[in-house]
mmCIF file of N, CA and C in Angstrom:
data_model
loop_
_atom_site.group_PDB
_atom_site.id
_atom_site.type_symbol
_atom_site.label_atom_id
_atom_site.label_comp_id
_atom_site.label_asym_id
_atom_site.label_seq_id
_atom_site.Cartn_x
_atom_site.Cartn_y
_atom_site.Cartn_z
ATOM 1 N N LEU H 63 -18.086 -33.792 -1.075
ATOM 2 C CA LEU H 63 -17.696 -32.089 -1.809
ATOM 3 C C LEU H 63 -18.269 -31.552 -2.819
ATOM 4 N N ILE H 64 -18.439 -30.490 -2.691
ATOM 5 C CA ILE H 64 -18.868 -29.612 -3.724
ATOM 6 C C ILE H 64 -17.992 -28.836 -4.784
ATOM 7 N N PRO H 65 -17.366 -29.133 -5.608
ATOM 8 C CA PRO H 65 -16.406 -28.151 -6.157
ATOM 9 C C PRO H 65 -17.041 -27.256 -7.068
ATOM 10 N N ARG H 66 -16.915 -25.946 -7.023
ATOM 11 C CA ARG H 66 -17.287 -25.071 -7.778
ATOM 12 C C ARG H 66 -16.398 -24.210 -8.452
ATOM 13 N N PRO H 67 -16.202 -24.140 -9.808
ATOM 14 C CA PRO H 67 -15.437 -23.092 -10.167
ATOM 15 C C PRO H 67 -16.112 -21.842 -10.293
ATOM 16 N N HIS H 68 -15.666 -20.335 -10.821
ATOM 17 C CA HIS H 68 -15.969 -19.624 -10.565
ATOM 18 C C HIS H 68 -17.106 -19.570 -11.949
ATOM 19 N N PRO H 69 -18.623 -18.389 -11.102
ATOM 20 C CA PRO H 69 -19.472 -18.795 -12.415
ATOM 21 C C PRO H 69 -18.886 -18.150 -13.770
ATOM 22 N N ARG H 70 -17.881 -17.236 -13.523
ATOM 23 C CA ARG H 70 -17.298 -16.563 -15.474
ATOM 24 C C ARG H 70 -16.927 -17.871 -16.137
ATOM 25 N N THR H 71 -15.796 -18.393 -14.889
ATOM 26 C CA THR H 71 -15.035 -19.442 -15.805
ATOM 27 C C THR H 71 -15.971 -20.043 -16.892
ATOM 28 N N LYS H 72 -16.878 -20.972 -17.020
ATOM 29 C CA LYS H 72 -17.142 -21.259 -18.375
ATOM 30 C C LYS H 72 -16.834 -20.110 -19.437
ATOM 31 N N ASN H 73 -17.373 -19.332 -19.536
ATOM 32 C CA ASN H 73 -17.622 -18.468 -20.623
ATOM 33 C C ASN H 73 -16.123 -17.061 -20.932
ATOM 34 N N ASN H 74 -15.569 -16.924 -19.785
ATOM 35 C CA ASN H 74 -14.231 -16.196 -19.797
ATOM 36 C C ASN H 74 -13.093 -17.315 -19.886
ATOM 37 N N TYR H 75 -12.948 -18.245 -19.313
ATOM 38 C CA TYR H 75 -11.589 -18.920 -19.764
ATOM 39 C C TYR H 75 -12.472 -20.713 -19.782
ATOM 40 N N PRO H 76 -13.386 -21.152 -21.104
ATOM 41 C CA PRO H 76 -13.224 -22.296 -21.645
ATOM 42 C C PRO H 76 -11.956 -22.926 -21.636
ATOM 43 N N SER H 77 -10.975 -22.919 -21.366
ATOM 44 C CA SER H 77 -10.112 -23.644 -21.606
ATOM 45 C C SER H 77 -9.635 -24.281 -20.063
ATOM 46 N N GLU H 78 -9.973 -23.872 -19.297
ATOM 47 C CA GLU H 78 -9.990 -24.148 -17.653
ATOM 48 C C GLU H 78 -10.796 -25.066 -17.456
ATOM 49 N N MET H 79 -11.943 -25.304 -18.365
ATOM 50 C CA MET H 79 -12.487 -26.567 -17.956
ATOM 51 C C MET H 79 -11.869 -27.820 -18.228
ATOM 52 N N ALA H 80 -11.595 -27.966 -18.851
ATOM 53 C CA ALA H 80 -11.024 -29.522 -19.051
ATOM 54 C C ALA H 80 -10.255 -30.124 -17.721
ATOM 55 N N PRO H 81 -9.108 -29.026 -17.632
ATOM 56 C CA PRO H 81 -8.323 -29.115 -16.900
ATOM 57 C C PRO H 81 -8.877 -29.714 -15.161
ATOM 58 N N TRP H 82 -9.739 -28.819 -14.925
ATOM 59 C CA TRP H 82 -10.856 -28.433 -13.304
ATOM 60 C C TRP H 82 -11.799 -29.992 -13.963
ATOM 61 N N GLN H 83 -12.446 -30.394 -14.970
ATOM 62 C CA GLN H 83 -12.815 -31.732 -14.453
ATOM 63 C C GLN H 83 -12.325 -32.966 -14.809
ATOM 64 N N THR H 84 -10.719 -33.038 -15.070
ATOM 65 C CA THR H 84 -9.719 -33.832 -15.349
ATOM 66 C C THR H 84 -9.105 -34.326 -13.668
ATOM 67 N N ALA H 85 -9.116 -33.125 -13.051
ATOM 68 C CA ALA H 85 -8.952 -32.801 -11.647
ATOM 69 C C ALA H 85 -9.826 -33.160 -10.587
ATOM 70 N N LEU H 86 -10.974 -32.969 -10.965
ATOM 71 C CA LEU H 86 -12.091 -33.298 -10.342
ATOM 72 C C LEU H 86 -11.917 -35.224 -10.400
ATOM 73 N N ALA H 87 -11.695 -35.955 -11.459
ATOM 74 C CA ALA H 87 -11.822 -37.177 -11.709
ATOM 75 C C ALA H 87 -10.761 -37.907 -10.812
ATOM 76 N N LYS H 88 -9.943 -37.042 -10.358
ATOM 77 C CA LYS H 88 -8.875 -37.735 -9.898
ATOM 78 C C LYS H 88 -8.860 -37.910 -8.283
ATOM 79 N N LEU H 89 -10.208 -37.223 -7.937
ATOM 80 C CA LEU H 89 -10.173 -37.395 -6.327
ATOM 81 C C LEU H 89 -10.677 -38.645 -5.840
ATOM 82 N N LYS H 90 -10.019 -39.145 -5.043
ATOM 83 C CA LYS H 90 -9.873 -40.362 -4.268
ATOM 84 C C LYS H 90 -10.607 -40.309 -3.187
ATOM 85 N N ARG H 91 -11.694 -39.348 -2.704
ATOM 86 C CA ARG H 91 -12.077 -39.803 -0.969
ATOM 87 C C ARG H 91 -13.379 -39.108 -1.239
ATOM 88 N N GLY H 92 -14.088 -39.330 -0.530
ATOM 89 C CA GLY H 92 -15.813 -38.928 -0.594
ATOM 90 C C GLY H 92 -16.357 -38.804 -1.297
ATOM 91 N N THR H 93 -17.827 -38.628 -1.486
ATOM 92 C CA THR H 93 -19.053 -38.181 -2.424
ATOM 93 C C THR H 93 -18.560 -37.240 -3.623
ATOM 94 N N LEU H 94 -18.401 -37.003 -4.629
ATOM 95 C CA LEU H 94 -18.539 -35.697 -5.567
ATOM 96 C C LEU H 94 -19.669 -35.624 -5.437
ATOM 97 N N VAL H 95 -20.082 -34.345 -5.524
ATOM 98 C CA VAL H 95 -21.125 -33.538 -6.083
ATOM 99 C C VAL H 95 -20.879 -32.531 -6.979
ATOM 100 N N VAL H 96 -21.108 -33.104 -8.347
ATOM 101 C CA VAL H 96 -20.641 -31.617 -9.339
ATOM 102 C C VAL H 96 -21.950 -30.639 -9.410
ATOM 103 N N ASP H 97 -21.772 -29.630 -9.301
ATOM 104 C CA ASP H 97 -22.887 -28.858 -9.297
ATOM 105 C C ASP H 97 -22.107 -27.334 -10.151
ATOM 106 N N PHE H 98 -22.349 -27.503 -11.673
ATOM 107 C CA PHE H 98 -21.490 -26.548 -12.426
ATOM 108 C C PHE H 98 -22.579 -25.240 -12.155
ATOM 109 N N PHE H 99 -22.788 -23.853 -12.277
ATOM 110 C CA PHE H 99 -23.007 -23.082 -12.694
ATOM 111 C C PHE H 99 -24.672 -23.127 -12.267
ATOM 112 N N ASP H 100 -25.182 -23.638 -13.258
ATOM 113 C CA ASP H 100 -26.856 -23.204 -12.935
ATOM 114 C C ASP H 100 -28.158 -24.129 -12.407
ATOM 115 N N GLN H 101 -27.326 -25.015 -11.493
ATOM 116 C CA GLN H 101 -27.904 -26.098 -11.171
ATOM 117 C C GLN H 101 -27.985 -25.450 -9.393
ATOM 118 N N THR H 102 -27.299 -24.603 -8.869
ATOM 119 C CA THR H 102 -27.457 -24.466 -7.707
ATOM 120 C C THR H 102 -26.785 -23.390 -6.822
ATOM 121 N N ASP H 103 -27.421 -21.865 -6.417
ATOM 122 C CA ASP H 103 -26.944 -20.555 -5.869
ATOM 123 C C ASP H 103 -25.823 -20.713 -5.172
ATOM 124 N N GLY H 104 -24.987 -20.348 -5.153
ATOM 125 C CA GLY H 104 -23.524 -20.415 -4.004
ATOM 126 C C GLY H 104 -23.721 -20.093 -2.865
ATOM 127 N N SER H 105 -25.013 -19.350 -2.189
ATOM 128 C CA SER H 105 -25.563 -19.174 -1.148
ATOM 129 C C SER H 105 -26.084 -20.217 -0.667
ATOM 130 N N SER H 106 -26.912 -21.045 -1.260
ATOM 131 C CA SER H 106 -27.211 -22.805 -0.623
ATOM 132 C C SER H 106 -26.360 -23.428 -0.642
ATOM 133 N N LEU H 107 -25.623 -23.308 -1.521
ATOM 134 C CA LEU H 107 -24.372 -24.386 -1.392
ATOM 135 C C LEU H 107 -23.571 -23.872 -0.191
ATOM 136 N N ILE H 108 -23.403 -23.106 0.375
ATOM 137 C CA ILE H 108 -23.000 -22.514 1.972
ATOM 138 C C ILE H 108 -23.609 -22.876 2.854
ATOM 139 N N ALA H 109 -24.710 -22.358 2.627
ATOM 140 C CA ALA H 109 -26.201 -22.864 3.432
ATOM 141 C C ALA H 109 -25.898 -24.708 3.553
ATOM 142 N N ALA H 110 -25.303 -25.195 2.873
ATOM 143 C CA ALA H 110 -25.445 -26.927 3.224
ATOM 144 C C ALA H 110 -23.893 -27.584 3.656
ATOM 145 N N SER H 111 -23.204 -26.479 3.335
ATOM 146 C CA SER H 111 -21.477 -27.150 3.734
ATOM 147 C C SER H 111 -21.114 -27.060 5.092
ATOM 148 N N ASP H 112 -20.382 -27.660 5.357
ATOM 149 C CA ASP H 112 -19.803 -28.085 6.397
ATOM 150 C C ASP H 112 -18.362 -26.904 6.397
ATOM 151 N N ILE H 113 -18.186 -26.659 5.807
ATOM 152 C CA ILE H 113 -16.917 -26.227 5.935
ATOM 153 C C ILE H 113 -16.838 -25.539 4.231
ATOM 154 N N VAL H 114 -16.354 -24.193 3.856
ATOM 155 C CA VAL H 114 -16.319 -23.485 3.157
ATOM 156 C C VAL H 114 -14.681 -23.422 2.721
ATOM 157 N N VAL H 115 -14.311 -23.623 1.877
ATOM 158 C CA VAL H 115 -12.860 -23.493 1.289
ATOM 159 C C VAL H 115 -12.876 -22.722 -0.536
ATOM 160 N N ALA H 116 -12.099 -21.260 -0.445
ATOM 161 C CA ALA H 116 -11.628 -20.524 -1.657
ATOM 162 C C ALA H 116 -10.728 -19.737 -1.352
ATOM 163 N N ASP H 117 -10.372 -19.272 -2.233
ATOM 164 C CA ASP H 117 -9.335 -18.408 -2.564
ATOM 165 C C ASP H 117 -9.579 -16.778 -2.133
ATOM 166 N N TYR H 118 -9.810 -16.117 -2.557
ATOM 167 C CA TYR H 118 -10.316 -14.440 -1.727
ATOM 168 C C TYR H 118 -11.459 -14.379 -2.286
ATOM 169 N N SER H 119 -13.046 -15.439 -2.355
ATOM 170 C CA SER H 119 -13.874 -14.881 -3.067
ATOM 171 C C SER H 119 -15.202 -14.364 -2.230
ATOM 172 N N THR H 120 -16.417 -13.707 -2.403
ATOM 173 C CA THR H 120 -17.368 -13.636 -1.880
ATOM 174 C C THR H 120 -18.130 -14.431 -1.014
ATOM 175 N N MET H 121 -17.695 -15.505 -1.635
ATOM 176 C CA MET H 121 -18.192 -16.628 -0.930
ATOM 177 C C MET H 121 -17.819 -17.034 0.660
ATOM 178 N N LEU H 122 -16.644 -16.816 1.036
ATOM 179 C CA LEU H 122 -15.702 -16.793 2.441
ATOM 180 C C LEU H 122 -16.625 -15.504 2.956
ATOM 181 N N CYS H 123 -16.873 -14.417 1.903
ATOM 182 C CA CYS H 123 -17.832 -13.427 3.033
ATOM 183 C C CYS H 123 -18.882 -13.461 3.516
ATOM 184 N N GLU H 124 -20.097 -14.701 2.294
ATOM 185 C CA GLU H 124 -21.121 -15.394 2.968
ATOM 186 C C GLU H 124 -20.940 -16.529 3.950
ATOM 187 N N ALA H 125 -19.954 -17.066 3.840
ATOM 188 C CA ALA H 125 -19.836 -18.368 4.888
ATOM 189 C C ALA H 125 -19.730 -17.372 6.381
ATOM 190 N N ALA H 126 -18.615 -16.280 6.200
ATOM 191 C CA ALA H 126 -18.418 -15.700 7.459
ATOM 192 C C ALA H 126 -19.961 -15.020 8.325
ATOM 193 N N MET H 127 -20.666 -14.372 7.495
ATOM 194 C CA MET H 127 -21.627 -14.096 7.777
ATOM 195 C C MET H 127 -22.752 -15.230 8.546
ATOM 196 N N LEU H 128 -22.708 -16.254 7.665
ATOM 197 C CA LEU H 128 -23.618 -17.786 7.915
ATOM 198 C C LEU H 128 -22.726 -18.181 9.203
ATOM 199 N N ARG H 129 -21.274 -17.996 9.489
ATOM 200 C CA ARG H 129 -21.037 -18.249 10.850
ATOM 201 C C ARG H 129 -20.622 -19.642 10.166
ATOM 202 N N LYS H 130 -20.086 -20.174 9.239
ATOM 203 C CA LYS H 130 -19.638 -21.379 8.853
ATOM 204 C C LYS H 130 -18.461 -21.309 8.902
ATOM 205 N N PRO H 131 -17.437 -22.703 9.183
ATOM 206 C CA PRO H 131 -16.093 -22.676 9.434
ATOM 207 C C PRO H 131 -15.616 -22.242 7.290
ATOM 208 N N ALA H 132 -14.677 -21.374 7.596
ATOM 209 C CA ALA H 132 -13.991 -20.950 6.040
ATOM 210 C C ALA H 132 -12.796 -20.866 5.831
ATOM 211 N N ILE H 133 -12.184 -21.208 5.265
ATOM 212 C CA ILE H 133 -10.422 -20.975 4.569
ATOM 213 C C ILE H 133 -10.146 -20.553 3.412
ATOM 214 N N SER H 134 -9.491 -19.595 3.634
ATOM 215 C CA SER H 134 -8.836 -19.071 2.651
ATOM 216 C C SER H 134 -7.519 -19.652 2.215
ATOM 217 N N LEU H 135 -7.807 -19.984 1.179
ATOM 218 C CA LEU H 135 -6.598 -21.137 0.157
ATOM 219 C C LEU H 135 -5.175 -19.462 -0.319
ATOM 220 N N TRP H 136 -4.552 -19.191 0.752
ATOM 221 C CA TRP H 136 -3.531 -18.357 0.347
ATOM 222 C C TRP H 136 -2.229 -18.639 -0.298
ATOM 223 N N TYR H 137 -2.397 -20.375 -1.288
ATOM 224 C CA TYR H 137 -1.101 -20.486 -1.188
ATOM 225 C C TYR H 137 -0.196 -19.208 -2.191
ATOM 226 N N PRO H 138 0.737 -18.923 -2.666
ATOM 227 C CA PRO H 138 1.879 -18.432 -3.609
ATOM 228 C C PRO H 138 1.028 -17.967 -4.781
ATOM 229 N N GLU H 139 0.517 -18.868 -5.822
ATOM 230 C CA GLU H 139 -0.390 -18.145 -6.814
ATOM 231 C C GLU H 139 -1.484 -17.209 -6.354
ATOM 232 N N VAL H 140 -2.193 -17.730 -5.414
ATOM 233 C CA VAL H 140 -3.414 -17.174 -5.136
ATOM 234 C C VAL H 140 -2.622 -15.393 -4.402
ATOM 235 N N ARG H 141 -1.714 -15.622 -3.862
ATOM 236 C CA ARG H 141 -1.210 -14.322 -3.069
ATOM 237 C C ARG H 141 -0.915 -13.185 -4.109
ATOM 238 N N LYS H 142 -0.133 -13.902 -5.175
ATOM 239 C CA LYS H 142 0.247 -13.156 -6.460
ATOM 240 C C LYS H 142 -0.509 -12.552 -7.495
ATOM 241 N N SER H 143 -1.553 -13.100 -7.331
ATOM 242 C CA SER H 143 -3.242 -12.511 -7.977
ATOM 243 C C SER H 143 -3.538 -11.569 -7.350
ATOM 244 N N TRP H 144 -3.906 -11.733 -5.972
ATOM 245 C CA TRP H 144 -3.865 -10.673 -4.530
ATOM 246 C C TRP H 144 -3.572 -9.915 -5.125
ATOM 247 N N ASP H 145 -2.578 -9.680 -4.632
ATOM 248 C CA ASP H 145 -1.534 -8.358 -5.542
ATOM 249 C C ASP H 145 -1.166 -7.915 -6.489
ATOM 250 N N SER H 146 -1.613 -8.404 -7.516
ATOM 251 C CA SER H 146 -2.225 -7.992 -8.918
ATOM 252 C C SER H 146 -3.332 -6.989 -8.924
ATOM 253 N N THR H 147 -4.379 -7.960 -8.429
ATOM 254 C CA THR H 147 -5.408 -7.285 -8.456
ATOM 255 C C THR H 147 -5.667 -5.876 -7.863
ATOM 256 N N MET H 148 -5.149 -6.195 -6.552
ATOM 257 C CA MET H 148 -5.011 -5.292 -5.271
ATOM 258 C C MET H 148 -4.035 -4.022 -5.621
ATOM 259 N N LYS H 149 -2.954 -4.150 -6.040
ATOM 260 C CA LYS H 149 -1.883 -3.458 -6.291
ATOM 261 C C LYS H 149 -1.149 -2.568 -5.361
ATOM 262 N N GLY H 150 -1.066 -3.720 -4.131
ATOM 263 C CA GLY H 150 -0.353 -2.841 -3.668
ATOM 264 C C GLY H 150 -1.536 -2.476 -2.110
ATOM 265 N N CYS H 151 -2.539 -2.083 -2.452
ATOM 266 C CA CYS H 151 -3.757 -0.685 -1.363
ATOM 267 C C CYS H 151 -4.260 -1.768 -0.181
ATOM 268 N N VAL H 152 -4.100 -3.217 -0.690
ATOM 269 C CA VAL H 152 -4.960 -4.165 0.221
ATOM 270 C C VAL H 152 -3.745 -5.164 1.058
ATOM 271 N N PRO H 153 -2.881 -5.656 1.634
ATOM 272 C CA PRO H 153 -1.840 -6.519 1.853
ATOM 273 C C PRO H 153 -2.419 -7.731 1.827
ATOM 274 N N ILE H 154 -3.848 -7.740 2.231
ATOM 275 C CA ILE H 154 -4.010 -9.440 2.904
ATOM 276 C C ILE H 154 -5.395 -9.424 2.793
ATOM 277 N N PHE H 155 -6.063 -10.302 2.469
ATOM 278 C CA PHE H 155 -7.908 -10.886 1.998
ATOM 279 C C PHE H 155 -8.001 -10.346 3.560
ATOM 280 N N PRO H 156 -8.663 -8.877 3.681
ATOM 281 C CA PRO H 156 -9.747 -8.481 4.995
ATOM 282 C C PRO H 156 -9.961 -9.410 5.851
ATOM 283 N N LEU H 157 -10.990 -10.619 5.507
ATOM 284 C CA LEU H 157 -11.387 -11.145 6.068
ATOM 285 C C LEU H 157 -10.230 -12.080 6.908
ATOM 286 N N ILE H 158 -9.260 -12.764 6.060
ATOM 287 C CA ILE H 158 -8.308 -13.074 7.007
ATOM 288 C C ILE H 158 -7.244 -12.403 8.613
ATOM 289 N N SER H 159 -7.281 -11.047 8.013
ATOM 290 C CA SER H 159 -6.618 -10.358 8.863
ATOM 291 C C SER H 159 -7.580 -9.971 10.068
ATOM 292 N N MET H 160 -8.706 -9.890 9.842
ATOM 293 C CA MET H 160 -9.826 -10.064 10.644
ATOM 294 C C MET H 160 -10.345 -11.120 11.625
ATOM 295 N N GLY H 161 -9.568 -12.161 11.028
ATOM 296 C CA GLY H 161 -9.699 -13.460 11.756
ATOM 297 C C GLY H 161 -11.201 -14.129 11.213
ATOM 298 N N CYS H 162 -11.569 -13.499 10.568
ATOM 299 C CA CYS H 162 -13.122 -14.464 10.124
ATOM 300 C C CYS H 162 -13.239 -15.600 9.299
ATOM 301 N N VAL H 163 -11.700 -15.766 8.273
ATOM 302 C CA VAL H 163 -11.660 -16.971 8.040
ATOM 303 C C VAL H 163 -9.996 -17.336 7.941
ATOM 304 N N LEU H 164 -9.956 -18.943 7.913
ATOM 305 C CA LEU H 164 -8.739 -18.906 8.094
ATOM 306 C C LEU H 164 -7.710 -19.046 6.985
ATOM 307 N N LYS H 165 -6.534 -18.979 7.210
ATOM 308 C CA LYS H 165 -5.530 -18.892 5.909
ATOM 309 C C LYS H 165 -4.684 -20.014 5.815
ATOM 310 N N ALA H 166 -4.969 -20.603 4.740
ATOM 311 C CA ALA H 166 -4.364 -22.278 4.709
ATOM 312 C C ALA H 166 -2.753 -21.674 3.239
ATOM 313 N N GLU H 167 -1.255 -21.867 3.719
ATOM 314 C CA GLU H 167 -0.580 -21.260 2.582
ATOM 315 C C GLU H 167 -0.380 -22.406 2.080
ATOM 316 N N SER H 168 -0.374 -23.805 2.446
ATOM 317 C CA SER H 168 0.324 -25.055 1.915
ATOM 318 C C SER H 168 -0.874 -25.748 2.198
ATOM 319 N N ARG H 169 -0.674 -26.995 1.499
ATOM 320 C CA ARG H 169 -1.543 -28.224 1.768
ATOM 321 C C ARG H 169 -1.693 -28.232 3.144
ATOM 322 N N GLU H 170 -0.404 -28.708 3.613
ATOM 323 C CA GLU H 170 0.270 -28.625 5.080
ATOM 324 C C GLU H 170 -0.749 -27.969 5.915
ATOM 325 N N ASP H 171 -1.234 -26.710 5.744
ATOM 326 C CA ASP H 171 -1.481 -25.448 6.843
ATOM 327 C C ASP H 171 -3.424 -25.974 6.193
ATOM 328 N N LEU H 172 -3.659 -26.618 4.949
ATOM 329 C CA LEU H 172 -5.312 -26.409 5.330
ATOM 330 C C LEU H 172 -5.760 -28.165 5.972
ATOM 331 N N ALA H 173 -4.702 -29.365 5.918
ATOM 332 C CA ALA H 173 -4.801 -30.306 7.032
ATOM 333 C C ALA H 173 -5.095 -29.926 8.374
ATOM 334 N N GLN H 174 -4.255 -28.661 9.053
ATOM 335 C CA GLN H 174 -4.452 -28.562 10.309
ATOM 336 C C GLN H 174 -5.434 -27.299 10.697
ATOM 337 N N GLU H 175 -5.988 -26.616 9.623
ATOM 338 C CA GLU H 175 -6.773 -25.548 10.210
ATOM 339 C C GLU H 175 -7.893 -26.138 10.983
ATOM 340 N N SER H 176 -8.435 -27.313 10.959
ATOM 341 C CA SER H 176 -9.966 -27.766 11.078
ATOM 342 C C SER H 176 -9.858 -28.238 12.669
ATOM 343 N N ASP H 177 -9.029 -27.962 13.411
ATOM 344 C CA ASP H 177 -8.889 -28.208 14.762
ATOM 345 C C ASP H 177 -10.060 -27.204 15.787
ATOM 346 N N ALA H 178 -10.629 -28.083 16.362
ATOM 347 C CA ALA H 178 -12.210 -27.604 17.561
ATOM 348 C C ALA H 178 -11.514 -26.206 18.195
ATOM 349 N N ARG H 179 -10.535 -25.968 18.537
ATOM 350 C CA ARG H 179 -9.777 -24.572 19.102
ATOM 351 C C ARG H 179 -9.996 -23.554 18.045
ATOM 352 N N THR H 180 -9.415 -23.811 17.132
ATOM 353 C CA THR H 180 -9.118 -23.215 15.982
ATOM 354 C C THR H 180 -10.304 -22.691 15.476
ATOM 355 N N LEU H 181 -11.650 -23.398 15.162
ATOM 356 C CA LEU H 181 -12.843 -22.953 14.722
ATOM 357 C C LEU H 181 -13.670 -22.683 15.690
ATOM 358 N N ALA H 182 -13.553 -22.476 17.082
ATOM 359 C CA ALA H 182 -13.932 -21.754 18.084
ATOM 360 C C ALA H 182 -13.547 -20.300 18.043
ATOM 361 N N ASP H 183 -12.042 -19.954 17.727
ATOM 362 C CA ASP H 183 -11.580 -18.918 17.380
ATOM 363 C C ASP H 183 -12.168 -18.017 16.445
ATOM 364 N N LEU H 184 -12.519 -18.995 15.225
ATOM 365 C CA LEU H 184 -13.041 -18.315 13.881
ATOM 366 C C LEU H 184 -14.260 -17.647 14.073
ATOM 367 N N GLU H 185 -15.192 -18.854 14.855
ATOM 368 C CA GLU H 185 -17.096 -18.410 15.184
ATOM 369 C C GLU H 185 -16.364 -16.808 15.820
ATOM 370 N N ARG H 186 -16.021 -16.738 16.908
ATOM 371 C CA ARG H 186 -15.948 -15.933 18.061
ATOM 372 C C ARG H 186 -15.337 -14.506 16.918
ATOM 373 N N ALA H 187 -14.251 -14.490 16.184
ATOM 374 C CA ALA H 187 -14.146 -13.360 15.249
ATOM 375 C C ALA H 187 -15.215 -12.753 14.269
ATOM 376 N N GLN H 188 -15.994 -13.814 13.858
ATOM 377 C CA GLN H 188 -17.149 -13.698 13.172
ATOM 378 C C GLN H 188 -18.111 -13.104 13.673
ATOM 379 N N CYS H 189 -18.475 -13.847 14.825
ATOM 380 C CA CYS H 189 -19.657 -12.789 15.474
ATOM 381 C C CYS H 189 -18.852 -11.277 15.918
ATOM 382 N N GLU H 190 -17.972 -11.512 16.220
ATOM 383 C CA GLU H 190 -17.186 -10.255 16.642
ATOM 384 C C GLU H 190 -17.866 -8.918 15.509
ATOM 385 N N HIS H 191 -16.995 -9.556 13.978
ATOM 386 C CA HIS H 191 -17.313 -8.353 13.575
ATOM 387 C C HIS H 191 -18.529 -8.539 12.113
ATOM 388 N N PHE H 192 -19.285 -9.876 12.056
ATOM 389 C CA PHE H 192 -20.705 -9.263 11.633
ATOM 390 C C PHE H 192 -21.563 -10.020 12.460
ATOM 391 N N PRO H 193 -21.899 -9.028 14.009
ATOM 392 C CA PRO H 193 -22.797 -9.167 14.540
ATOM 393 C C PRO H 193 -24.470 -9.180 14.538
ATOM 394 N N ASN H 194 -25.269 -9.731 14.570
ATOM 395 C CA ASN H 194 -26.712 -9.524 14.560
ATOM 396 C C ASN H 194 -27.137 -9.437 13.076
ATOM 397 N N MET H 195 -26.340 -10.213 12.212
ATOM 398 C CA MET H 195 -26.650 -10.047 10.842
ATOM 399 C C MET H 195 -28.316 -9.788 10.404
ATOM 400 N N GLU H 196 -29.165 -10.497 11.387
ATOM 401 C CA GLU H 196 -30.325 -10.650 10.551
ATOM 402 C C GLU H 196 -31.090 -8.826 11.278
ATOM 403 N N LYS H 197 -30.451 -7.893 12.601
ATOM 404 C CA LYS H 197 -30.897 -7.071 12.432
ATOM 405 C C LYS H 197 -30.308 -5.744 11.577
ATOM 406 N N SER H 198 -29.012 -6.317 10.699
ATOM 407 C CA SER H 198 -28.370 -5.554 10.219
ATOM 408 C C SER H 198 -29.022 -5.468 8.864
ATOM 409 N N ALA H 199 -30.021 -6.603 8.510
ATOM 410 C CA ALA H 199 -30.886 -6.752 7.284
ATOM 411 C C ALA H 199 -31.728 -5.391 7.498
ATOM 412 N N VAL H 200 -32.630 -5.940 8.706
ATOM 413 C CA VAL H 200 -33.977 -4.844 9.043
ATOM 414 C C VAL H 200 -33.555 -3.895 9.199
ATOM 415 N N ARG H 201 -32.390 -3.276 9.676
ATOM 416 C CA ARG H 201 -31.996 -1.931 9.391
ATOM 417 C C ARG H 201 -31.798 -1.275 7.865
ATOM 418 N N ALA H 202 -30.980 -2.486 7.391
ATOM 419 C CA ALA H 202 -30.911 -1.901 6.063
ATOM 420 C C ALA H 202 -32.394 -1.572 5.363
ATOM 421 N N ALA H 203 -32.917 -2.534 5.365
ATOM 422 C CA ALA H 203 -34.229 -2.033 4.668
ATOM 423 C C ALA H 203 -35.027 -0.919 5.266
ATOM 424 N N ASN H 204 -34.985 -1.221 6.466
ATOM 425 C CA ASN H 204 -35.874 0.600 7.051
ATOM 426 C C ASN H 204 -34.974 1.631 6.065
ATOM 427 N N PHE H 205 -33.596 1.676 6.178
ATOM 428 C CA PHE H 205 -32.796 2.774 5.705
ATOM 429 C C PHE H 205 -33.116 3.009 3.829
ATOM 430 N N ILE H 206 -33.470 2.117 3.451
ATOM 431 C CA ILE H 206 -33.946 1.910 1.680
ATOM 432 C C ILE H 206 -35.426 2.743 1.989
ATOM 433 N N HIS H 207 -36.372 2.027 2.669
ATOM 434 C CA HIS H 207 -38.149 2.286 2.542
ATOM 435 C C HIS H 207 -37.491 3.903 2.982
ATOM 436 N N SER H 208 -37.009 4.765 3.684
ATOM 437 C CA SER H 208 -36.755 5.685 4.181
ATOM 438 C C SER H 208 -36.368 6.302 3.631
ATOM 439 N N LEU H 209 -35.910 6.171 2.116
ATOM 440 C CA LEU H 209 -35.406 6.818 1.068
ATOM 441 C C LEU H 209 -36.685 7.016 -0.094
ATOM 442 N N LEU H 210 -37.294 6.205 -0.058
ATOM 443 C CA LEU H 210 -38.433 6.162 -0.537
ATOM 444 C C LEU H 210 -39.124 7.167 -0.620
#
């Protein structure tokens, strides 16, 4: 498990660090790899991951592009934060509605979202919505070059 708070947490919400570390100390299974902020970039962590779990983070976008299984924690408090941030303009995190990440509204959902059929459906949606990402990068580079 590689838990990683948002990079701004340390500076913008320092009071959150102690509860974060307390929660990590209570984990009962697996190997905990503590990687706070400056040691490894998020893209490297995603590439090394078997599954990515976040709320509505750009980390989920990267995971979808890399065809990694990804779950959005869509718990009530996360939904409330989303609604407050989006002010009703976007009713749900788009990667959920596109099928590119799975949605877990509870701990029970989180436990059920990892069967093989569900993960195969997830990968199909990721391929559909993020096709040929390597070709997209080449097209973007060519476009930028044409502007120079």
